[in-house]
Short mmCIF file of C-alpha atoms and ligand atoms in Angstrom, two decimals:
data_model
loop_
_atom_site.label_atom_id
_atom_site.label_comp_id
_atom_site.label_asym_id
_atom_site.label_seq_id
_atom_site.Cartn_x
_atom_site.Cartn_y
_atom_site.Cartn_z
CA MET A 400 -67.63 29.69 34.50
CA LYS A 401 -71.36 29.67 35.21
CA VAL A 402 -73.37 32.77 34.22
CA TYR A 403 -76.79 32.74 35.86
CA ARG A 404 -79.58 34.54 34.03
CA ILE A 405 -81.47 36.54 36.65
CA ALA A 406 -84.81 38.26 36.03
CA LEU A 407 -85.35 41.38 38.16
CA VAL A 408 -89.00 42.27 38.79
CA PRO A 409 -88.99 45.24 41.20
CA GLY A 410 -92.79 45.72 40.99
CA ASP A 411 -94.22 48.52 43.11
CA GLY A 412 -93.41 50.76 46.07
CA ILE A 413 -90.21 49.91 47.93
CA GLY A 414 -89.74 46.92 45.62
CA LYS A 415 -88.11 49.49 43.32
CA GLU A 416 -85.56 50.24 46.05
CA VAL A 417 -84.82 46.83 47.52
CA VAL A 418 -84.48 44.89 44.24
CA PRO A 419 -81.68 47.19 42.97
CA ALA A 420 -80.05 46.68 46.39
CA GLY A 421 -80.30 42.90 45.91
CA ARG A 422 -78.73 43.25 42.48
CA ARG A 423 -75.83 45.19 44.00
CA LEU A 424 -75.23 42.36 46.47
CA LEU A 425 -75.13 39.81 43.63
CA GLU A 426 -72.73 42.09 41.72
CA ALA A 427 -70.49 42.39 44.79
CA LEU A 428 -70.42 38.59 45.09
CA ALA A 429 -69.65 38.21 41.38
CA ARG A 430 -66.69 40.60 41.70
CA THR A 431 -65.09 38.19 44.14
CA GLU A 432 -66.27 34.83 42.75
CA SER A 433 -64.82 34.49 39.29
CA ASP A 434 -66.69 31.24 38.55
CA CYS A 435 -70.14 32.58 39.47
CA GLN A 436 -71.46 35.49 37.39
CA PHE A 437 -74.88 36.97 36.76
CA ALA A 438 -76.60 38.37 33.65
CA PHE A 439 -79.52 40.57 34.67
CA GLU A 440 -82.64 41.54 32.79
CA GLU A 441 -85.10 43.93 34.39
CA PHE A 442 -88.86 43.68 33.76
CA PRO A 443 -90.71 46.92 34.59
CA TRP A 444 -94.01 45.27 35.49
CA GLY A 445 -96.45 46.33 38.19
CA ALA A 446 -98.98 49.10 38.88
CA ASP A 447 -97.28 51.68 36.59
CA PHE A 448 -97.31 49.13 33.78
CA TYR A 449 -101.00 48.52 34.57
CA ARG A 450 -101.78 52.25 34.29
CA ASN A 451 -100.17 52.33 30.85
CA HIS A 452 -101.23 48.97 29.44
CA GLY A 453 -104.23 47.76 31.47
CA VAL A 454 -102.35 44.66 32.68
CA MET A 455 -99.74 44.15 35.40
CA MET A 456 -97.48 42.19 33.06
CA PRO A 457 -97.63 41.38 29.34
CA ASP A 458 -99.18 38.16 28.03
CA ASP A 459 -95.79 36.81 26.94
CA GLY A 460 -94.19 37.72 30.28
CA LEU A 461 -94.19 34.18 31.63
CA GLU A 462 -92.37 32.95 28.53
CA ALA A 463 -89.66 35.58 29.07
CA LEU A 464 -89.27 34.43 32.70
CA LYS A 465 -89.05 30.76 31.69
CA ALA A 466 -85.76 31.55 29.94
CA LYS A 467 -84.17 32.64 33.26
CA ASP A 468 -82.43 30.67 36.01
CA ALA A 469 -84.10 32.61 38.83
CA ILE A 470 -86.27 35.65 39.53
CA LEU A 471 -85.69 38.36 42.14
CA PHE A 472 -89.05 39.98 42.91
CA GLY A 473 -89.84 43.14 44.92
CA SER A 474 -93.52 43.61 45.70
CA ALA A 475 -96.90 44.19 44.06
CA GLY A 476 -99.34 46.73 45.45
CA ASP A 477 -100.40 50.33 44.87
CA PRO A 478 -102.87 52.48 46.80
CA ALA A 479 -104.55 53.51 43.53
CA VAL A 480 -105.09 49.98 42.17
CA PRO A 481 -107.25 47.34 43.92
CA ASP A 482 -105.11 44.77 45.75
CA HIS A 483 -106.71 41.78 44.03
CA ILE A 484 -105.64 43.21 40.66
CA THR A 485 -102.03 43.84 41.67
CA LEU A 486 -101.71 40.50 43.46
CA TRP A 487 -103.42 38.29 40.87
CA GLY A 488 -101.99 40.20 37.91
CA LEU A 489 -98.36 39.78 38.86
CA ARG A 490 -97.19 37.80 41.87
CA LEU A 491 -99.81 35.05 41.80
CA LYS A 492 -99.69 34.94 38.00
CA ILE A 493 -95.97 34.16 38.20
CA CYS A 494 -96.25 31.70 41.11
CA GLN A 495 -99.08 29.75 39.49
CA GLY A 496 -97.80 30.11 35.93
CA LEU A 497 -94.37 28.76 36.85
CA ASP A 498 -95.81 26.13 39.22
CA GLN A 499 -93.85 27.50 42.18
CA TYR A 500 -95.84 25.37 44.57
CA ALA A 501 -93.57 25.52 47.60
CA ASN A 502 -93.30 28.86 49.35
CA VAL A 503 -90.53 28.62 51.92
CA ARG A 504 -89.93 31.20 54.64
CA PRO A 505 -87.16 30.72 57.19
CA ALA A 506 -87.43 32.67 60.44
CA ARG A 507 -84.48 33.28 62.76
CA ILE A 508 -83.58 36.09 65.09
CA LEU A 509 -80.60 37.69 63.36
CA PRO A 510 -77.70 38.97 65.51
CA GLY A 511 -78.33 42.42 67.01
CA ILE A 512 -82.09 42.36 66.40
CA ASP A 513 -84.35 43.23 69.31
CA ALA A 514 -87.07 40.75 68.43
CA PRO A 515 -90.30 40.68 70.49
CA LEU A 516 -89.61 37.04 71.42
CA LYS A 517 -86.23 38.05 72.82
CA ARG A 518 -88.01 40.27 75.31
CA CYS A 519 -89.78 37.11 76.53
CA GLY A 520 -86.43 35.48 77.21
CA VAL A 521 -86.19 33.52 73.95
CA GLU A 522 -82.68 33.94 72.56
CA ASP A 523 -83.20 32.27 69.24
CA LEU A 524 -85.65 30.47 67.07
CA ASN A 525 -84.96 28.52 63.96
CA TRP A 526 -88.08 27.83 62.00
CA VAL A 527 -88.79 27.22 58.38
CA MET A 528 -92.35 27.59 57.23
CA VAL A 529 -93.57 25.80 54.10
CA ARG A 530 -96.66 27.28 52.49
CA GLU A 531 -98.72 25.61 49.76
CA ASN A 532 -98.49 28.22 47.03
CA THR A 533 -100.76 27.29 44.13
CA GLU A 534 -104.18 26.14 45.38
CA GLY A 535 -106.22 25.96 48.60
CA GLU A 536 -107.89 29.15 49.74
CA TYR A 537 -106.16 31.18 46.99
CA SER A 538 -107.11 28.85 44.13
CA GLY A 539 -109.06 31.67 42.51
CA ALA A 540 -112.17 29.49 42.19
CA GLY A 541 -115.40 31.30 42.94
CA GLY A 542 -117.39 34.18 41.63
CA ARG A 543 -119.90 36.97 42.12
CA VAL A 544 -123.42 37.17 40.77
CA HIS A 545 -126.03 39.95 40.89
CA PRO A 546 -123.42 42.60 41.83
CA GLY A 547 -124.91 45.56 43.68
CA PHE A 548 -128.31 43.93 44.21
CA PRO A 549 -129.57 42.87 47.64
CA LEU A 550 -129.33 39.23 46.57
CA GLU A 551 -125.72 39.58 45.51
CA VAL A 552 -123.75 36.39 46.12
CA ALA A 553 -119.96 36.12 46.41
CA ALA A 554 -117.97 32.95 46.94
CA ASP A 555 -114.28 32.09 47.20
CA MET A 556 -113.78 28.37 47.08
CA SER A 557 -110.86 26.64 48.75
CA VAL A 558 -109.77 23.88 46.39
CA MET A 559 -107.36 21.16 47.45
CA THR A 560 -106.27 18.36 45.18
CA ARG A 561 -104.69 15.11 46.32
CA ALA A 562 -101.77 15.75 43.97
CA GLY A 563 -101.29 19.30 45.30
CA VAL A 564 -101.46 18.28 48.95
CA GLU A 565 -99.20 15.25 48.47
CA ARG A 566 -96.45 17.21 46.78
CA ILE A 567 -96.35 19.99 49.37
CA GLN A 568 -96.45 17.51 52.28
CA ARG A 569 -93.69 15.45 50.69
CA PHE A 570 -91.62 18.60 50.12
CA ALA A 571 -92.08 19.59 53.79
CA PHE A 572 -91.20 16.13 55.15
CA ARG A 573 -88.11 16.02 52.92
CA LEU A 574 -87.05 19.47 54.12
CA ALA A 575 -87.63 18.48 57.76
CA ALA A 576 -85.56 15.31 57.23
CA SER A 577 -82.67 17.45 55.95
CA ARG A 578 -82.57 19.67 59.05
CA PRO A 579 -80.80 18.67 62.26
CA ARG A 580 -83.94 18.34 64.42
CA ARG A 581 -85.88 16.29 61.86
CA GLN A 582 -89.15 17.62 63.14
CA LEU A 583 -92.30 18.74 61.33
CA THR A 584 -95.51 20.36 62.53
CA VAL A 585 -98.49 20.00 60.19
CA VAL A 586 -100.92 22.91 60.66
CA THR A 587 -104.58 22.11 60.11
CA LYS A 588 -108.15 23.13 60.84
CA SER A 589 -109.80 19.79 60.29
CA ASN A 590 -112.06 20.17 63.31
CA ALA A 591 -114.07 22.91 61.56
CA GLN A 592 -113.27 22.36 57.88
CA ARG A 593 -114.39 18.80 57.51
CA HIS A 594 -113.62 18.00 53.88
CA ALA A 595 -110.40 19.35 52.40
CA MET A 596 -108.59 19.71 55.72
CA VAL A 597 -109.47 16.15 56.69
CA MET A 598 -107.92 15.01 53.41
CA TRP A 599 -104.90 17.22 54.23
CA ASP A 600 -104.50 15.39 57.57
CA GLU A 601 -104.93 11.95 56.00
CA ILE A 602 -102.32 12.68 53.36
CA ALA A 603 -99.90 13.90 56.05
CA CYS A 604 -100.28 10.48 57.77
CA GLU A 605 -99.64 8.68 54.47
CA VAL A 606 -96.59 10.73 53.49
CA ALA A 607 -95.18 10.48 57.04
CA ARG A 608 -94.74 6.73 56.49
CA GLU A 609 -92.11 7.54 53.82
CA PHE A 610 -90.13 9.50 56.41
CA PRO A 611 -89.85 7.39 59.57
CA GLU A 612 -86.86 9.50 60.68
CA VAL A 613 -89.05 12.64 60.97
CA ALA A 614 -90.92 13.21 64.24
CA TRP A 615 -94.13 15.02 63.36
CA ASP A 616 -97.19 16.41 65.05
CA LYS A 617 -100.40 18.17 64.11
CA GLU A 618 -101.56 21.56 65.38
CA MET A 619 -104.78 23.50 64.80
CA VAL A 620 -104.03 26.86 63.20
CA ASP A 621 -105.58 28.84 66.07
CA ALA A 622 -103.57 26.93 68.69
CA MET A 623 -100.51 27.37 66.48
CA THR A 624 -100.50 31.16 66.96
CA ALA A 625 -100.30 30.71 70.74
CA ARG A 626 -97.65 27.99 70.44
CA MET A 627 -95.44 30.22 68.27
CA VAL A 628 -95.51 32.86 71.00
CA ASN A 629 -95.48 30.67 74.12
CA ARG A 630 -93.42 27.63 73.08
CA PRO A 631 -91.32 28.72 70.09
CA ALA A 632 -88.58 26.19 70.78
CA SER A 633 -91.07 23.34 70.28
CA LEU A 634 -91.18 24.15 66.53
CA ASP A 635 -88.78 23.54 63.67
CA THR A 636 -90.21 22.85 60.19
CA ILE A 637 -93.86 23.82 59.69
CA VAL A 638 -96.22 23.10 56.78
CA ALA A 639 -99.54 24.85 56.26
CA THR A 640 -102.09 25.76 53.61
CA ASN A 641 -101.86 28.87 51.45
CA LEU A 642 -103.99 31.08 53.74
CA HIS A 643 -102.85 29.65 57.07
CA ALA A 644 -99.16 29.98 56.24
CA ASP A 645 -99.68 33.45 54.76
CA ILE A 646 -100.82 34.62 58.18
CA LEU A 647 -98.51 32.48 60.31
CA SER A 648 -95.41 33.51 58.36
CA ASP A 649 -96.13 37.21 58.92
CA LEU A 650 -96.47 36.39 62.62
CA ALA A 651 -93.17 34.50 62.47
CA ALA A 652 -91.47 37.49 60.78
CA ALA A 653 -92.84 39.90 63.37
CA LEU A 654 -91.73 37.65 66.25
CA ALA A 655 -88.26 37.40 64.71
CA GLY A 656 -87.85 41.18 64.47
CA GLY A 657 -89.99 42.70 61.75
CA LEU A 658 -91.32 42.55 58.21
CA GLY A 659 -88.22 44.20 56.77
CA LEU A 660 -86.00 41.23 57.62
CA GLY A 661 -87.82 38.13 56.37
CA PRO A 662 -87.08 36.32 53.09
CA THR A 663 -89.20 34.11 50.84
CA ALA A 664 -88.46 31.49 48.22
CA ASN A 665 -91.22 30.48 45.78
CA LEU A 666 -89.84 27.19 44.57
CA ASN A 667 -90.54 24.94 41.65
CA PRO A 668 -88.68 22.09 43.35
CA GLU A 669 -88.45 19.94 40.20
CA ARG A 670 -86.72 22.87 38.43
CA VAL A 671 -88.91 22.60 35.35
CA TYR A 672 -89.38 26.38 35.70
CA PRO A 673 -87.35 29.07 37.45
CA SER A 674 -88.03 29.82 41.11
CA MET A 675 -88.71 33.28 42.50
CA PHE A 676 -87.19 34.97 45.53
CA GLU A 677 -88.66 38.00 47.31
CA PRO A 678 -88.72 39.76 50.66
CA ILE A 679 -91.70 38.94 52.86
CA HIS A 680 -92.85 42.56 53.03
CA GLY A 681 -95.14 44.36 50.59
CA SER A 682 -94.90 47.65 48.74
CA ALA A 683 -94.91 49.87 51.89
CA PHE A 684 -95.95 53.06 50.09
CA ASP A 685 -95.73 55.02 53.35
CA ILE A 686 -91.93 54.90 53.24
CA MET A 687 -91.39 54.70 49.49
CA GLY A 688 -88.76 56.91 47.87
CA LYS A 689 -87.27 58.07 51.18
CA GLY A 690 -84.36 55.67 51.46
CA LEU A 691 -85.95 54.11 54.57
CA ALA A 692 -86.62 50.62 53.22
CA ASN A 693 -84.76 47.88 55.02
CA PRO A 694 -83.02 45.79 52.32
CA ILE A 695 -82.13 42.88 54.65
CA GLY A 696 -85.21 40.79 53.71
CA THR A 697 -84.18 41.08 50.06
CA PHE A 698 -80.54 40.23 50.84
CA TRP A 699 -81.63 37.12 52.73
CA SER A 700 -83.84 36.24 49.72
CA VAL A 701 -80.72 36.52 47.56
CA VAL A 702 -79.09 33.98 49.91
CA LEU A 703 -82.00 31.58 49.34
CA MET A 704 -81.59 32.13 45.59
CA LEU A 705 -77.88 31.29 45.74
CA GLU A 706 -78.62 28.15 47.78
CA HIS A 707 -81.22 27.09 45.21
CA LEU A 708 -78.75 27.69 42.37
CA GLY A 709 -76.24 25.44 44.18
CA GLU A 710 -73.85 28.29 45.06
CA ALA A 711 -73.48 27.27 48.71
CA GLU A 712 -70.22 29.12 49.34
CA ALA A 713 -71.49 32.43 47.92
CA ALA A 714 -74.69 31.98 49.95
CA ARG A 715 -72.71 31.45 53.16
CA ARG A 716 -70.60 34.52 52.45
CA ALA A 717 -73.65 36.70 51.81
CA MET A 718 -75.40 35.43 54.95
CA ARG A 719 -72.33 36.10 57.05
CA ALA A 720 -72.19 39.70 55.72
CA ILE A 721 -75.91 40.16 56.48
CA GLU A 722 -75.41 38.95 60.06
CA GLN A 723 -72.41 41.22 60.54
CA ALA A 724 -74.53 44.14 59.35
CA THR A 725 -77.52 43.40 61.61
CA ALA A 726 -75.15 42.97 64.58
CA ASN A 727 -74.10 46.62 64.13
CA PRO A 728 -76.82 49.03 65.41
CA LYS A 729 -75.33 51.81 63.26
CA LEU A 730 -76.53 49.79 60.26
CA HIS A 731 -80.14 49.54 61.46
CA THR A 732 -82.83 51.23 59.32
CA PRO A 733 -85.65 53.17 61.09
CA ASP A 734 -87.97 50.12 61.24
CA LEU A 735 -85.36 48.60 63.58
CA GLY A 736 -85.01 51.80 65.60
CA GLY A 737 -81.90 53.06 63.76
CA SER A 738 -81.21 55.84 61.28
CA ALA A 739 -79.27 54.08 58.50
CA THR A 740 -80.56 54.42 54.94
CA THR A 741 -81.21 51.66 52.39
CA GLY A 742 -78.09 52.82 50.54
CA GLU A 743 -75.87 52.77 53.63
CA VAL A 744 -76.90 49.23 54.59
CA THR A 745 -76.40 48.10 50.99
CA GLU A 746 -72.92 49.67 50.80
CA ALA A 747 -71.96 48.06 54.11
CA VAL A 748 -73.17 44.55 53.20
CA CYS A 749 -71.43 44.72 49.80
CA ALA A 750 -68.23 45.91 51.49
CA LEU A 751 -68.43 43.08 54.05
CA VAL A 752 -68.81 40.55 51.23
CA GLY A 753 -65.75 42.03 49.54
CA ALA A 754 -63.72 42.09 52.75
CA ALA A 755 -64.58 38.45 53.46
CA ALA A 756 -63.28 37.52 49.99
CA LYS A 757 -59.96 39.28 50.64
CA ASN A 758 -59.64 37.56 54.00
CA PRO A 759 -61.33 34.14 53.70
CA LEU A 760 -60.41 33.26 57.29
CA ALA A 761 -62.72 36.06 58.45
CA THR A 762 -65.73 34.04 57.31
CA ALA A 763 -64.63 30.81 58.95
P1 LIG B 841 -98.82 45.56 50.44
O1 LIG B 841 -100.20 46.14 50.32
O2 LIG B 841 -98.06 45.61 49.17
O3 LIG B 841 -98.79 44.21 51.10
P2 LIG B 841 -98.33 47.14 52.81
O4 LIG B 841 -97.72 48.50 52.81
O5 LIG B 841 -99.76 47.00 53.16
O6 LIG B 841 -97.98 46.51 51.40
P3 LIG B 841 -96.10 45.88 54.02
O7 LIG B 841 -95.29 46.54 53.01
O8 LIG B 841 -95.98 44.40 54.07
O9 LIG B 841 -97.60 46.19 53.84
O10 LIG B 841 -95.67 46.44 55.42
C1 LIG B 841 -96.45 47.15 56.37
C2 LIG B 841 -95.60 48.27 56.96
O11 LIG B 841 -94.36 47.78 57.50
C3 LIG B 841 -95.19 49.27 55.90
O12 LIG B 841 -96.19 50.22 55.73
C4 LIG B 841 -93.89 49.83 56.42
O13 LIG B 841 -94.10 50.91 57.30
C5 LIG B 841 -93.28 48.64 57.18
N1 LIG B 841 -92.31 47.93 56.36
C6 LIG B 841 -92.52 46.86 55.56
N2 LIG B 841 -91.41 46.49 54.94
C7 LIG B 841 -90.44 47.32 55.33
C8 LIG B 841 -89.05 47.45 55.01
N3 LIG B 841 -88.43 46.62 54.15
N4 LIG B 841 -88.36 48.43 55.61
C9 LIG B 841 -88.94 49.26 56.47
N5 LIG B 841 -90.25 49.20 56.81
C10 LIG B 841 -91.01 48.25 56.25
#
């Protein structure tokens, strides 16, 4: 029997509601899968920890995470703490510290979801966006001098390395090759950014030679926004820089039905370190503590975790339960126009997982 060691990092805001919901889904799966069990450890890091200790997570936090098989993360952000402190002190510290260089965000219109694209006659989309997760525009290089003076200077430097670009492009081509359409769109801005983005394009051409079975094209990031809205079926796998994919993946989530639904995997593909799974949304303080948070994005992130751990059957069962839940309008939270609570959706998805186990034919 395999016992997976799972770190739970709820973080801030509704992260504290959706991560426990994700844990309940894993527990429901474990009740019905005797050879796949989970040992949880919760790490109470985030803005409250910062208020008490002056840091978002302790110095030895990364070492504690390295001992785990996977991490389920909620969100980092608090109205009383500057965003760059919450983001750099926790989420980016983990992603960079554990070399989770591939951020992967699938986007599909789940059954029963009234997605904006559906209103334009698009019945489905099936995208997966790959975001470079450790360098580029969010490398952290830069600085400020003469703060507060008229000659104050501030600079954020986008840093791209050949090694960093090659590995993310290769990851994206490999992922595209594994999907039925074998198609990749490389997002760029090499017309205006004439150094790093030109290297990005050149490396895409080089890596493409290793994958002759993948049909690929290049799209400027500004044109990409219009293409996602006007020609969504022309896209399948997408790779973009840290900043570009940050923005495009929120657009993808909104087009597919809302921020509450989308999942994210922060992968260390070589598995030297554990990978981290989290919903696409942030801390959403406006709805915190009211039972209004949609847990579906976290549940789908749990599916990505199970797939990464090699538990394909459990992942399929969880995804099927999620889709059965979204297909039922009575299980829609207020962000989807319904009145179900976080707890009700969680109960229902866990029950569906259990029911599928009792009647395996129901999942066929
Ligand atoms: P952060 O600063 O941490 O990124 P935020 O509140 O600025 O957080 P998000 O949390 O990403 O941004 O979401 C923006 C809004 O979308 C929220 O204020 C909330 O109203 C809604 N929202 C996001 N996630 C969910 C969810 N899981 N369920 C319901 N509504 C959500």
